[in-house]
GROMACS .gro file of C-alpha atoms in nm:
model
  119
    1MET     CA    1  -2.854  -1.664  -3.398
    2ARG     CA    2  -2.713  -1.743  -3.753
    3LYS     CA    3  -3.047  -1.787  -3.901
    4VAL     CA    4  -3.137  -1.435  -3.761
    5LYS     CA    5  -2.817  -1.299  -3.896
    6LYS     CA    6  -2.903  -1.460  -4.245
    7LEU     CA    7  -3.239  -1.334  -4.252
    8LEU     CA    8  -3.138  -0.996  -4.151
    9LEU     CA    9  -2.873  -0.995  -4.417
   10ALA     CA   10  -3.095  -1.124  -4.682
   11GLY     CA   11  -3.381  -0.858  -4.578
   12LEU     CA   12  -3.115  -0.569  -4.601
   13MET     CA   13  -2.987  -0.699  -4.944
   14SER     CA   14  -3.329  -0.695  -5.071
   15VAL     CA   15  -3.429  -0.358  -4.961
   16SER     CA   16  -3.082  -0.219  -5.096
   17CYS     CA   17  -3.155  -0.379  -5.433
   18ALA     CA   18  -3.492  -0.281  -5.462
   19GLY     CA   19  -3.367   0.105  -5.381
   20MET     CA   20  -3.103   0.072  -5.657
   21ALA     CA   21  -3.374  -0.046  -5.914
   22SER     CA   22  -3.604   0.242  -5.829
   23ALA     CA   23  -3.327   0.486  -5.834
   24ALA     CA   24  -3.202   0.355  -6.189
   25PRO     CA   25  -3.189   0.643  -6.430
   26SER     CA   26  -3.460   0.652  -6.682
   27ALA     CA   27  -3.212   0.768  -6.974
   28SER     CA   28  -3.201   0.547  -7.287
   29ALA     CA   29  -2.990   0.245  -7.279
   30PRO     CA   30  -2.630   0.284  -7.401
   31THR     CA   31  -2.542   0.174  -7.757
   32LYS     CA   32  -2.307  -0.130  -7.785
   33GLU     CA   33  -2.033   0.135  -7.905
   34GLN     CA   34  -2.077   0.310  -7.565
   35LEU     CA   35  -2.048   0.014  -7.354
   36GLN     CA   36  -1.739  -0.104  -7.534
   37THR     CA   37  -1.573   0.220  -7.499
   38ALA     CA   38  -1.673   0.233  -7.130
   39ALA     CA   39  -1.555  -0.114  -7.066
   40LEU     CA   40  -1.212  -0.024  -7.225
   41ARG     CA   41  -1.175   0.276  -7.013
   42PHE     CA   42  -1.284   0.090  -6.719
   43LYS     CA   43  -1.014  -0.175  -6.786
   44VAL     CA   44  -0.765   0.114  -6.811
   45MET     CA   45  -0.861   0.251  -6.467
   46TYR     CA   46  -0.845  -0.081  -6.301
   47SER     CA   47  -0.510  -0.157  -6.448
   48ALA     CA   48  -0.386   0.189  -6.333
   49MET     CA   49  -0.517   0.102  -5.995
   50ALA     CA   50  -0.349  -0.233  -5.987
   51THR     CA   51  -0.003  -0.136  -6.096
   52ASP     CA   52   0.289   0.035  -5.885
   53LYS     CA   53   0.393   0.226  -6.197
   54VAL     CA   54   0.118   0.485  -6.142
   55PRO     CA   55   0.174   0.741  -5.865
   56ALA     CA   56  -0.050   0.728  -5.551
   57PRO     CA   57  -0.190   1.083  -5.608
   58LEU     CA   58  -0.307   0.991  -5.952
   59LYS     CA   59  -0.486   0.653  -5.803
   60GLU     CA   60  -0.657   0.873  -5.535
   61ALA     CA   61  -0.793   1.104  -5.805
   62LEU     CA   62  -0.919   0.816  -6.015
   63PHE     CA   63  -1.070   0.661  -5.708
   64ALA     CA   64  -1.258   0.982  -5.592
   65CYS     CA   65  -1.364   1.031  -5.944
   66VAL     CA   66  -1.532   0.707  -5.989
   67TYR     CA   67  -1.662   0.713  -5.638
   68SER     CA   68  -1.844   1.052  -5.714
   69HIS     CA   69  -1.932   0.988  -6.094
   70SER     CA   70  -2.040   0.682  -6.283
   71VAL     CA   71  -1.824   0.520  -6.542
   72ALA     CA   72  -2.072   0.634  -6.802
   73GLU     CA   73  -2.042   1.004  -6.678
   74ILE     CA   74  -1.654   0.982  -6.699
   75SER     CA   75  -1.659   0.820  -7.037
   76ASN     CA   76  -1.911   1.054  -7.173
   77LYS     CA   77  -1.702   1.367  -7.047
   78MET     CA   78  -1.398   1.208  -7.222
   79ASP     CA   79  -1.593   1.184  -7.532
   80GLN     CA   80  -1.689   1.550  -7.514
   81VAL     CA   81  -1.320   1.650  -7.453
   82ILE     CA   82  -1.224   1.443  -7.757
   83ALA     CA   83  -1.509   1.586  -7.988
   84SER     CA   84  -1.433   1.947  -7.881
   85ASN     CA   85  -1.061   1.900  -7.974
   86PRO     CA   86  -1.080   1.775  -8.331
   87LYS     CA   87  -0.711   1.868  -8.404
   88ALA     CA   88  -0.576   1.669  -8.122
   89LYS     CA   89  -0.426   1.334  -8.211
   90PHE     CA   90  -0.598   1.116  -7.966
   91ASP     CA   91  -0.529   0.743  -8.017
   92ALA     CA   92  -0.810   0.562  -7.852
   93SER     CA   93  -0.618   0.231  -7.872
   94SER     CA   94  -0.341   0.379  -7.635
   95PRO     CA   95  -0.398   0.294  -7.282
   96ASP     CA   96  -0.156   0.573  -7.169
   97GLN     CA   97  -0.351   0.848  -7.363
   98GLN     CA   98  -0.688   0.710  -7.233
   99LEU     CA   99  -0.526   0.712  -6.874
  100ALA     CA  100  -0.396   1.066  -6.918
  101LEU     CA  101  -0.735   1.202  -7.048
  102MET     CA  102  -0.916   1.034  -6.753
  103ALA     CA  103  -0.701   1.185  -6.518
  104ALA     CA  104  -0.740   1.526  -6.671
  105VAL     CA  105  -1.138   1.472  -6.677
  106CYS     CA  106  -1.111   1.356  -6.319
  107GLY     CA  107  -0.935   1.676  -6.215
  108TYR     CA  108  -0.575   1.538  -6.154
  109ARG     CA  109  -0.293   1.779  -6.223
  110GLN     CA  110   0.072   1.663  -6.239
  111PRO     CA  111   0.264   1.823  -5.973
  112GLU     CA  112   0.496   2.109  -6.101
  113SER     CA  113   0.811   1.909  -5.992
  114ALA     CA  114   0.705   1.606  -6.189
  115ALA     CA  115   0.616   1.808  -6.511
  116PRO     CA  116   0.889   1.789  -6.788
  117ALA     CA  117   1.134   2.065  -6.808
  118LYS     CA  118   1.052   2.341  -7.091
  119LYS     CA  119   1.337   2.427  -7.334
   0.00000   0.00000   0.00000
């Protein structure tokens, strides 16, 4: 029985892996800089998911976003937002700013009650 399960599992994995390879996008390979930027942003997202300092609704929005979109798509959208706002002072080395932009790109909106009071 165990041999059958192992063979079945191996067969399923080979079929699913083959399907993934054929479904791979035909776009050009990312540059080293794009990979480094995406890796940094993925690290920020992973850290946000692992800490108790990030509210659950934001974690849910990030998870839904990465479930529906690739890290490359999210990172590219973040780059587009940065490029379209040249006067904004975005600090790429700041995890907090990376997370805030990622949250906005992923459609998260801070609840009104949590927003800072206007003067």
